[in-house]
Coordinates of C-alpha atoms in Angstrom, one line a residue:
X1 CA -6.0 30.3 9.2
X2 CA -3.0 32.5 9.5
X3 CA 0.3 31.4 8.2
X4 CA 2.1 29.9 11.2
X5 CA 5.7 28.7 11.1
X6 CA 7.6 26.7 13.6
X7 CA 11.3 26.2 14.0
X8 CA 12.9 24.2 11.2
X9 CA 13.9 20.8 12.2
X10 CA 16.2 18.2 10.5
X11 CA 16.2 14.6 11.6
X12 CA 19.6 13.8 13.0
X13 CA 21.5 10.6 13.9
X14 CA 20.1 10.6 17.4
X15 CA 16.5 10.3 16.3
X16 CA 14.8 6.9 16.6
X17 CA 14.8 4.9 13.4
X18 CA 12.2 2.2 13.0
X19 CA 10.5 0.4 10.1
X20 CA 7.5 -0.5 12.3
X21 CA 4.4 1.6 12.0
X22 CA 2.3 3.0 14.9
X23 CA -0.4 0.5 14.1
X24 CA 2.0 -2.5 14.5
X25 CA 3.8 -1.0 17.6
X26 CA 0.5 -0.6 19.5
X27 CA -1.0 -4.1 18.9
X28 CA 0.0 -7.6 19.9
X29 CA 1.7 -9.8 17.4
X30 CA -0.4 -12.6 15.9
X31 CA 0.5 -16.3 15.9
X32 CA -1.8 -18.3 13.7
X33 CA -0.2 -21.6 12.8
X34 CA 1.1 -22.4 9.3
X35 CA -0.8 -24.8 7.1
X36 CA 0.6 -28.3 7.7
X37 CA -2.0 -30.5 6.0
X38 CA -4.1 -30.6 2.9
X39 CA -7.6 -29.1 3.4
X40 CA -10.8 -28.5 1.4
X41 CA -13.0 -25.3 1.9
X42 CA -15.6 -23.4 0.0
X43 CA -13.4 -20.3 -0.5
X44 CA -9.6 -19.8 -0.1
X45 CA -8.4 -16.2 0.3
X46 CA -4.8 -15.5 -0.5
X47 CA -3.6 -12.5 1.5
X48 CA -4.3 -11.3 5.1
X49 CA -4.6 -7.6 4.6
X50 CA -7.7 -5.5 4.7
X51 CA -9.1 -6.8 1.4
X52 CA -8.4 -10.5 2.2
X53 CA -9.7 -10.4 5.8
X54 CA -12.7 -8.3 4.8
X55 CA -13.6 -10.7 2.1
X56 CA -13.2 -13.7 4.4
X57 CA -15.3 -12.1 7.1
X58 CA -18.1 -11.1 4.7
X59 CA -18.2 -14.7 3.3
X60 CA -18.3 -16.1 6.8
X61 CA -20.9 -13.9 8.4
X62 CA -23.0 -12.9 5.4
X63 CA -22.4 -15.8 3.0
X64 CA -22.2 -18.8 5.3
X65 CA -19.2 -20.1 3.5
X66 CA -16.3 -22.1 4.9
X67 CA -13.2 -20.0 4.4
X68 CA -9.4 -20.2 4.9
X69 CA -7.1 -17.2 4.8
X70 CA -3.5 -18.0 3.7
X71 CA -0.9 -15.3 4.6
X72 CA 2.7 -15.5 3.6
X73 CA 3.8 -13.6 6.7
X74 CA 1.6 -12.2 9.5
X75 CA -1.9 -10.8 9.0
X76 CA -2.3 -7.0 8.8
X77 CA 1.5 -6.4 8.7
X78 CA 2.0 -5.9 5.0
X79 CA 0.7 -2.9 3.1
X80 CA -2.3 -2.7 5.5
X81 CA 0.0 -2.4 8.5
X82 CA 1.8 0.6 7.0
X83 CA -1.2 2.7 5.8
X84 CA -2.2 6.1 7.1
X85 CA -5.6 4.6 7.7
X86 CA -8.0 7.1 6.3
X87 CA -11.4 5.6 5.6
X88 CA -12.7 8.0 3.1
X89 CA -14.6 8.4 -0.2
X90 CA -12.5 11.5 -1.0
X91 CA -9.6 10.2 -3.1
X92 CA -7.8 13.4 -4.2
X93 CA -9.3 15.2 -7.2
X94 CA -11.1 12.1 -8.6
X95 CA -14.7 13.0 -9.1
X96 CA -14.3 15.6 -11.7
X97 CA -12.1 13.2 -13.6
X98 CA -14.6 10.4 -13.3
X99 CA -17.4 12.6 -14.4
X100 CA -15.4 13.3 -17.6
X101 CA -14.1 9.8 -18.2
X102 CA -16.9 7.6 -16.8
X103 CA -19.9 10.0 -17.0
X104 CA -22.0 11.2 -14.1
X105 CA -23.3 7.7 -13.4
X106 CA -19.8 6.3 -13.1
X107 CA -18.8 9.0 -10.7
X108 CA -22.0 8.4 -8.7
X109 CA -21.4 4.7 -8.5
X110 CA -17.8 5.2 -7.3
X111 CA -19.0 7.7 -4.6
X112 CA -21.8 5.4 -3.4
X113 CA -19.5 2.3 -3.2
X114 CA -16.7 4.1 -1.4
X115 CA -19.0 5.9 1.1
X116 CA -20.7 2.5 1.7
X117 CA -17.3 1.2 2.7
X118 CA -16.9 4.0 5.2
X119 CA -20.2 3.2 6.7
X120 CA -19.4 -0.6 6.7
X121 CA -16.4 0.0 9.0
X122 CA -18.6 2.0 11.4
X123 CA -21.3 -0.7 11.3
X124 CA -19.0 -3.7 11.8
X125 CA -16.8 -2.2 14.5
X126 CA -19.9 -1.3 16.5
X127 CA -21.6 -4.6 16.0
X128 CA -18.5 -6.6 17.0
X129 CA -17.5 -4.2 19.8
X130 CA -14.1 -3.5 18.2
X131 CA -12.3 -0.6 19.9
X132 CA -10.4 0.5 16.8
X133 CA -10.3 4.2 17.5
X134 CA -12.9 4.9 14.8
X135 CA -13.4 8.6 14.5
X136 CA -15.6 10.7 12.2
X137 CA -13.6 13.4 10.6
X138 CA -14.0 15.8 7.7
X139 CA -11.7 15.2 4.8
X140 CA -10.0 17.9 2.7
X141 CA -8.2 18.2 -0.6
X142 CA -6.4 21.6 -0.4
X143 CA -4.1 23.8 -2.4
X144 CA -1.9 26.7 -1.5
X145 CA -1.8 27.8 -5.2
X146 CA -4.5 30.2 -6.2
X147 CA -4.3 28.9 -9.8
X148 CA -5.9 25.7 -8.5
X149 CA -9.1 27.2 -7.2
X150 CA -11.1 26.4 -10.4
X151 CA -10.0 22.8 -10.2
X152 CA -11.0 22.6 -6.6
X153 CA -14.4 24.1 -7.3
X154 CA -15.0 21.7 -10.2
X155 CA -14.1 18.8 -7.9
X156 CA -16.5 20.0 -5.2
X157 CA -19.3 20.3 -7.7
X158 CA -18.6 16.8 -9.1
X159 CA -18.4 15.2 -5.7
X160 CA -21.7 16.8 -4.6
X161 CA -23.3 15.8 -7.9
X162 CA -22.2 12.2 -7.2
X163 CA -24.1 12.3 -3.9
X164 CA -21.3 13.2 -1.4
X165 CA -21.5 15.9 1.3
X166 CA -18.8 18.0 -0.4
X167 CA -18.3 21.8 -0.7
X168 CA -15.6 24.3 -1.7
X169 CA -14.1 26.2 1.2
X170 CA -11.2 28.5 1.9
X171 CA -10.9 28.0 5.7
X172 CA -9.4 24.9 7.2
X173 CA -7.9 23.8 10.5
X174 CA -4.4 23.8 9.1
X175 CA -1.8 26.1 10.7
X176 CA -1.1 27.8 7.4
X177 CA -3.2 29.6 4.8
X178 CA -4.6 27.7 1.8
X179 CA -6.0 29.1 -1.4
X180 CA -8.9 26.8 -1.4
X181 CA -10.1 23.3 -0.5
X182 CA -12.8 20.7 -1.0
X183 CA -14.3 19.7 2.3
X184 CA -16.1 16.4 2.6
X185 CA -18.2 15.5 5.6
X186 CA -18.9 12.1 7.2
X187 CA -15.5 10.6 6.5
X188 CA -13.5 8.6 9.1
X189 CA -10.1 7.4 10.4
X190 CA -9.3 4.4 12.5
X191 CA -6.6 2.0 13.8
X192 CA -6.5 -0.6 11.0
X193 CA -4.8 -3.4 12.9
X194 CA -7.2 -3.2 15.8
X195 CA -10.1 -3.4 13.4
X196 CA -8.7 -6.3 11.4
X197 CA -7.6 -8.3 14.4
X198 CA -11.2 -8.0 15.6
X199 CA -12.4 -9.4 12.3
X200 CA -9.9 -12.2 12.6
X201 CA -11.1 -13.1 16.1
X202 CA -14.7 -13.2 14.9
X203 CA -13.7 -15.2 11.7
X204 CA -12.0 -17.9 13.7
X205 CA -14.8 -18.0 16.4
X206 CA -17.0 -19.1 13.6
X207 CA -14.8 -22.1 12.9
X208 CA -12.8 -20.8 9.9
X209 CA -9.1 -20.8 9.7
X210 CA -6.2 -18.3 9.3
X211 CA -2.8 -19.8 8.4
X212 CA 0.2 -17.4 8.7
X213 CA 3.7 -18.1 7.4
X214 CA 2.0 -20.0 4.5
X215 CA 3.2 -18.7 1.1
X216 CA 1.0 -19.8 -1.8
X217 CA 3.2 -20.6 -4.9
X218 CA 0.8 -22.4 -7.3
X219 CA -2.8 -22.0 -8.6
X220 CA -4.7 -24.5 -10.7
X221 CA -8.0 -23.1 -11.9
X222 CA -10.8 -25.5 -12.3
X223 CA -13.8 -27.0 -10.6
X224 CA -12.6 -27.1 -8.0
X225 CA -9.5 -24.9 -7.8
X226 CA -6.3 -26.0 -6.2
X227 CA -3.7 -23.9 -4.4
X228 CA -0.2 -25.3 -3.5
X229 CA 2.0 -23.8 -0.8
X230 CA 5.7 -23.4 -0.4
X231 CA 5.9 -26.4 1.9
X232 CA 3.9 -28.7 -0.5
X233 CA 0.4 -28.5 1.1
X234 CA -2.7 -28.4 -1.1
X235 CA -5.8 -26.3 -0.6
X236 CA -8.9 -27.4 -2.6
X237 CA -11.6 -24.7 -2.9
X238 CA -14.6 -24.0 -5.1
X239 CA -13.5 -20.3 -5.3
X240 CA -10.2 -18.5 -4.8
X241 CA -9.6 -14.8 -4.0
X242 CA -6.2 -13.3 -4.7
X243 CA -5.9 -10.3 -2.3
X244 CA -2.2 -9.9 -2.1
X245 CA -2.1 -6.2 -3.0
X246 CA -0.2 -6.9 -6.2
X247 CA -1.5 -10.2 -7.6
X248 CA 1.0 -13.0 -7.0
X249 CA -0.5 -14.8 -9.9
X250 CA -1.1 -12.7 -13.0
X251 CA -3.0 -14.7 -15.6
X252 CA -4.5 -11.4 -16.9
X253 CA -1.2 -9.5 -17.1
X254 CA -2.5 -6.9 -14.6
X255 CA 1.1 -5.9 -13.9
X256 CA 1.0 -4.1 -17.2
X257 CA -2.0 -2.0 -16.0
X258 CA -0.5 -0.9 -12.7
X259 CA 2.5 1.1 -11.5
X260 CA 4.0 0.6 -8.0
X261 CA 5.1 3.4 -5.7
X262 CA 6.2 3.8 -2.1
X263 CA 5.3 6.7 0.1
X264 CA 7.2 7.8 3.2
X265 CA 5.5 8.5 6.5
X266 CA 6.7 10.4 9.6
X267 CA 4.8 10.8 12.8
X268 CA 5.3 12.8 16.1
X269 CA 3.2 13.8 19.2
X270 CA 1.2 17.0 18.9
X271 CA -0.7 18.8 21.7
X272 CA -4.3 17.8 21.4
X273 CA -5.4 21.5 21.3
X274 CA -3.3 22.0 18.1
X275 CA -5.0 19.2 16.3
X276 CA -5.9 20.4 12.7
X277 CA -9.3 18.6 13.2
X278 CA -9.5 16.8 9.8
X279 CA -7.7 14.7 7.2
X280 CA -5.9 16.7 4.6
X281 CA -4.1 16.0 1.3
X282 CA -2.5 18.5 -1.1
X283 CA -2.5 17.3 -4.7
X284 CA -0.2 20.0 -6.2
X285 CA 3.6 19.8 -6.5
X286 CA 5.1 18.1 -3.5
X287 CA 2.2 16.2 -1.9
X288 CA 1.5 16.4 1.8
X289 CA -1.1 14.4 3.6
X290 CA -1.9 15.0 7.2
X291 CA -4.1 13.3 9.9
X292 CA -3.9 12.7 13.6
X293 CA -4.6 9.6 15.8
X294 CA -5.3 9.3 19.6
X295 CA -2.2 9.1 21.7
X296 CA -3.3 10.0 25.3
X297 CA -1.9 12.3 27.9
X298 CA -3.4 15.4 26.2
X299 CA -1.6 14.6 22.9
X300 CA -2.4 13.3 19.4
X301 CA -0.1 11.6 17.0
X302 CA 0.4 13.7 13.9
X303 CA 0.9 11.5 10.8
X304 CA 2.4 13.1 7.7
X305 CA 3.0 11.6 4.3
X306 CA 3.9 13.0 0.9
X307 CA 7.3 11.9 -0.3
X308 CA 6.5 9.4 -3.1
X309 CA 9.1 7.4 -5.0
X310 CA 9.4 4.3 -7.2
X311 CA 10.8 1.2 -5.5
X312 CA 14.5 1.1 -6.2
X313 CA 15.0 4.8 -5.8
X314 CA 18.3 5.7 -4.2
X315 CA 17.6 9.0 -2.4
X316 CA 15.1 7.7 0.2
X317 CA 17.0 9.1 3.3
X318 CA 17.0 12.6 1.8
X319 CA 13.2 12.3 1.2
X320 CA 12.7 11.3 4.8
X321 CA 14.7 14.3 6.0
X322 CA 12.6 16.6 3.8
X323 CA 9.3 15.2 5.0
X324 CA 10.5 15.4 8.6
X325 CA 11.6 19.0 8.3
X326 CA 8.3 20.0 6.7
X327 CA 6.4 18.4 9.6
X328 CA 8.4 20.2 12.2
X329 CA 8.3 23.5 10.3
X330 CA 4.5 23.6 10.1
X331 CA 3.4 21.9 13.3
X332 CA 4.4 22.3 17.0
X333 CA 5.3 18.6 17.3
X334 CA 7.7 16.8 19.7
X335 CA 10.6 14.7 18.5
X336 CA 9.7 12.3 15.6
X337 CA 8.4 9.0 17.0
X338 CA 7.9 7.0 13.8
X339 CA 9.2 6.7 10.3
X340 CA 7.8 4.1 7.9
X341 CA 6.9 3.5 4.3
X342 CA 3.8 2.3 2.5
X343 CA 3.5 0.8 -0.9
X344 CA 0.6 1.3 -3.4
X345 CA -0.3 0.3 -6.9
X346 CA -1.9 2.8 -9.2
X347 CA -4.3 1.4 -11.9
X348 CA -3.7 3.0 -15.3
X349 CA -7.4 4.1 -15.5
X350 CA -7.7 5.3 -11.9
X351 CA -10.3 2.8 -10.7
X352 CA -9.3 -0.3 -8.6
X353 CA -9.5 -3.8 -10.2
X354 CA -11.9 -5.9 -8.2
X355 CA -13.8 -8.9 -9.6
X356 CA -13.1 -11.9 -11.8
X357 CA -9.4 -12.5 -12.3
X358 CA -9.5 -12.6 -16.1
X359 CA -11.9 -13.1 -19.0
X360 CA -12.0 -16.8 -18.7
X361 CA -12.2 -16.9 -14.9
X362 CA -15.1 -18.7 -13.4
X363 CA -14.0 -19.3 -9.8
X364 CA -11.0 -17.0 -9.3
X365 CA -11.2 -13.3 -8.2
X366 CA -8.8 -10.5 -7.6
X367 CA -8.6 -7.2 -5.7
X368 CA -5.8 -4.8 -6.5
X369 CA -4.9 -1.3 -7.8
X370 CA -6.2 0.7 -4.9
X371 CA -4.0 3.7 -5.7
X372 CA -3.3 4.7 -2.1
X373 CA -6.9 4.4 -0.9
X374 CA -6.8 0.8 0.3
X375 CA -8.8 1.2 3.5
X376 CA -12.1 2.1 1.8
X377 CA -11.3 0.1 -1.3
X378 CA -10.3 -3.0 0.7
X379 CA -13.6 -3.0 2.6
X380 CA -15.5 -2.4 -0.6
X381 CA -13.6 -5.3 -2.2
X382 CA -14.7 -7.6 0.6
X383 CA -18.3 -6.9 0.1
X384 CA -18.2 -6.9 -3.7
X385 CA -16.3 -10.2 -3.9
X386 CA -18.4 -11.9 -1.2
X387 CA -21.5 -10.8 -3.0
X388 CA -20.2 -12.0 -6.4
X389 CA -19.3 -15.4 -5.0
X390 CA -22.7 -15.7 -3.4
X391 CA -24.4 -14.6 -6.7
X392 CA -25.4 -11.2 -5.4
X393 CA -24.1 -8.6 -7.9
X394 CA -23.3 -5.1 -6.5
X395 CA -24.6 -2.1 -8.5
X396 CA -21.0 -1.0 -9.0
X397 CA -19.5 -4.4 -10.0
X398 CA -19.1 -3.5 -13.6
X399 CA -17.3 -0.2 -12.7
X400 CA -14.5 -2.2 -10.9
X401 CA -14.5 -5.3 -13.1
X402 CA -10.8 -6.1 -14.1
X403 CA -12.0 -7.4 -17.4
X404 CA -13.1 -3.9 -18.5
X405 CA -11.5 -3.3 -21.9
X406 CA -13.0 0.0 -22.9
X407 CA -11.3 2.0 -20.1
X408 CA -8.0 0.2 -20.7
X409 CA -8.1 1.3 -24.3
X410 CA -9.0 4.9 -23.4
X411 CA -6.2 5.0 -20.9
X412 CA -3.6 3.5 -23.4
X413 CA -1.2 6.5 -23.1
X414 CA -0.9 6.1 -19.4
X415 CA -0.4 2.3 -19.8
X416 CA 2.2 2.8 -22.5
X417 CA 4.0 5.3 -20.3
X418 CA 4.1 2.9 -17.4
X419 CA 5.5 0.1 -19.5
X420 CA 8.1 2.4 -21.1
X421 CA 9.3 3.1 -17.5
X422 CA 9.6 -0.6 -16.9
X423 CA 11.5 -1.1 -20.1
X424 CA 13.9 1.7 -19.1
X425 CA 14.7 -0.1 -15.9
X426 CA 14.9 -3.6 -17.5
X427 CA 17.5 -2.4 -20.0
X428 CA 19.1 0.6 -18.5
X429 CA 19.8 -0.9 -15.0
X430 CA 21.9 -3.6 -16.8
X431 CA 24.1 -1.0 -18.4
X432 CA 24.6 1.4 -15.5
X433 CA 28.1 1.6 -13.9
X434 CA 29.5 3.9 -11.2
X435 CA 32.8 4.5 -9.3
X436 CA 32.4 1.5 -7.0
X437 CA 34.5 -1.4 -8.4
X438 CA 34.4 -4.3 -5.8
X439 CA 32.5 -5.7 -2.9
X440 CA 35.4 -4.6 -0.7
X441 CA 34.3 -1.0 -1.3
X442 CA 30.8 -1.6 0.2
X443 CA 30.7 0.0 3.7
X444 CA 29.0 -1.7 6.7
X445 CA 25.2 -1.2 6.6
X446 CA 25.1 -0.5 2.8
X447 CA 24.5 -2.5 -0.3
X448 CA 25.4 -2.5 -4.0
X449 CA 24.9 -4.5 -7.2
X450 CA 28.3 -5.9 -8.0
X451 CA 29.5 -8.3 -10.7
X452 CA 31.0 -11.3 -8.8
X453 CA 32.5 -14.3 -10.6
X454 CA 30.8 -13.2 -13.8
X455 CA 27.4 -12.8 -12.2
X456 CA 25.5 -9.7 -11.3
X457 CA 25.0 -9.9 -7.5
X458 CA 23.2 -7.9 -4.9
X459 CA 25.7 -7.6 -2.1
X460 CA 24.9 -6.3 1.4
X461 CA 27.6 -5.8 4.1
X462 CA 26.1 -5.9 7.6
X463 CA 27.1 -3.8 10.6
X464 CA 29.6 -6.4 11.6
X465 CA 31.3 -6.2 8.2
X466 CA 30.1 -9.6 6.9
X467 CA 29.0 -9.6 3.2
X468 CA 25.8 -11.3 2.1
X469 CA 25.3 -11.9 -1.7
X470 CA 22.2 -12.8 -3.6
X471 CA 21.2 -12.7 -7.3
X472 CA 20.4 -9.2 -8.4
X473 CA 17.7 -10.3 -10.8
X474 CA 14.1 -10.1 -9.4
X475 CA 12.4 -13.5 -9.5
X476 CA 9.2 -11.9 -10.9
X477 CA 10.3 -10.9 -14.4
X478 CA 14.1 -10.4 -14.1
X479 CA 14.6 -6.7 -13.6
X480 CA 17.7 -5.7 -11.6
X481 CA 17.0 -4.8 -8.0
X482 CA 18.4 -1.8 -6.2
X483 CA 19.3 -1.3 -2.5
X484 CA 16.8 0.6 -0.4
X485 CA 19.1 2.3 2.1
X486 CA 16.4 3.5 4.5
X487 CA 14.7 0.1 4.9
X488 CA 17.7 -2.1 4.1
X489 CA 16.0 -4.1 1.4
X490 CA 16.4 -5.0 -2.2
X491 CA 13.7 -3.4 -4.2
X492 CA 12.6 -4.0 -7.8
X493 CA 11.8 -0.8 -9.7
X494 CA 9.7 -2.5 -12.4
X495 CA 6.8 -4.0 -10.4
X496 CA 7.6 -3.3 -6.8
X497 CA 8.8 -6.7 -5.4
X498 CA 10.9 -6.3 -2.3
X499 CA 13.4 -8.7 -0.8
X500 CA 15.3 -8.9 2.5
X501 CA 19.1 -8.6 2.5
X502 CA 19.1 -12.4 2.7
X503 CA 17.0 -12.6 -0.5
X504 CA 13.7 -13.5 1.2
X505 CA 10.5 -12.2 -0.3
X506 CA 9.2 -9.2 1.6
X507 CA 6.6 -8.1 -0.9
X508 CA 5.2 -9.5 -4.1
X509 CA 4.5 -10.0 -6.9
X510 CA 7.6 -12.1 -6.7
X511 CA 7.0 -15.6 -5.2
X512 CA 10.6 -16.9 -5.0
X513 CA 13.5 -15.5 -3.0
X514 CA 16.6 -14.1 -4.7
X515 CA 19.1 -17.0 -5.2
X516 CA 22.1 -17.1 -2.9
X517 CA 25.5 -16.2 -4.3
X518 CA 29.0 -16.8 -3.1
X519 CA 30.8 -13.6 -2.3
X520 CA 34.2 -15.4 -2.1
X521 CA 36.3 -16.4 -5.0
X522 CA 38.9 -14.8 -7.4
X523 CA 36.5 -12.0 -8.5
X524 CA 34.5 -11.8 -5.3
X525 CA 36.2 -8.7 -4.0
X526 CA 37.2 -7.1 -7.3
X527 CA 34.2 -7.4 -9.7
X528 CA 32.8 -4.3 -11.3
X529 CA 29.7 -2.7 -9.7
X530 CA 26.6 -1.9 -11.6
X531 CA 25.3 0.7 -9.1
X532 CA 25.6 1.5 -5.4
X533 CA 23.8 3.4 -2.7
X534 CA 25.1 4.8 0.6
X535 CA 23.7 3.6 3.9
X536 CA 21.1 5.5 5.9

């Protein structure tokens, strides 16, 4: 299409600011009771996102198992609640890479498994009568750089060879010119919370249980396995599935094979007749991902992502402004309605880790490393793990098996690079100093890491001017947290744990909150500061 430009727009102070996503705002809150007694089940699933709920549902309906889902907060409000909700087998420029690294058969198995997940969502939502706004839509990977045409053509060829309906094109529904794109048919998008709340209703209708506000803190592997919760309850189960996005238990050191990242999202109403009619992602330079969702009144909700950063990054507000401006420059949208952030974990060898937890595991399983494509991979994980537990091996089980060593060795440079980055934060963040010298310099609504009474503390001053101090050391492996000014949280740059300003765990792999610290005392208002960020 012709290059169309709209008036530049910068998000100002009068714009709405919210950390809720469209999916959370447009569904009712859940209220499943916390676990208050010891129980015994066939399978315990830790984590109530798309992977956990899909696994539990498959085990209930297809496997006939008794299942309990244990969720630390509320189901479908973690990573799954902040997705862009594309259900697609097109995961960027992946098939040409898989063809080179896994061979044609590996690429074909990946394509078959991911497309099967797309079809599973269609099948299940229809069978259960779930109105989850499921829409078929073509998916595109595009580039505006002519130098990328050969890469796009190779990707289209590899995807088609793998069995997908893919082709190279140079025309799209975007309101600007592209140099080329890979178009894939029969993909989909949906409302993830409506879908998962439907699964949850069916799951409990069959007599199985969901317990929210139930944080699991201990795992004993055996026959049977035992899980212990924060409030001292015990769950005994033959099999355990860890589906917490980043494993809260890491017997296999999977954290060394993954890197966390957060991605910002902005969304605004768009006239329905200006819908670009597809799901789009640009892989070059500054990524931009685009899709729309039903909104009513002759409008669609345009959802744009593409500003990616490591947890603990300090320039998040500037990234939000940049993304917001790009959306308003290229599309005739109304005022921005939503801003949120999603978190993903990238596996060092590209393929998610789904299967037995570690080489010695007999009854424990994991699903992680979805790399930004958790909707299809989460549904895939549900079917794969349920099948494994029920002794029905999927054709692609070996491709996703976390115990694969050959691919880990081959991807060693990526793995070493990831761990070097972790080491840089572990050491460097302890040495960093800036111009802020005391807690009294922290403005309302901002946070800083300050040395108080000889201890490195994460200090947040609320809008009323009251300081709240917690330990600055992440309770996972001890890295120093940094203040996320846009979301008002303490984030760990090493493995992606996130904490509230009161120290409570918002996102794992950390299990324990940051310890409380006393902001008062002889050094409480004059200790040196390790680093500081401004408020948003």
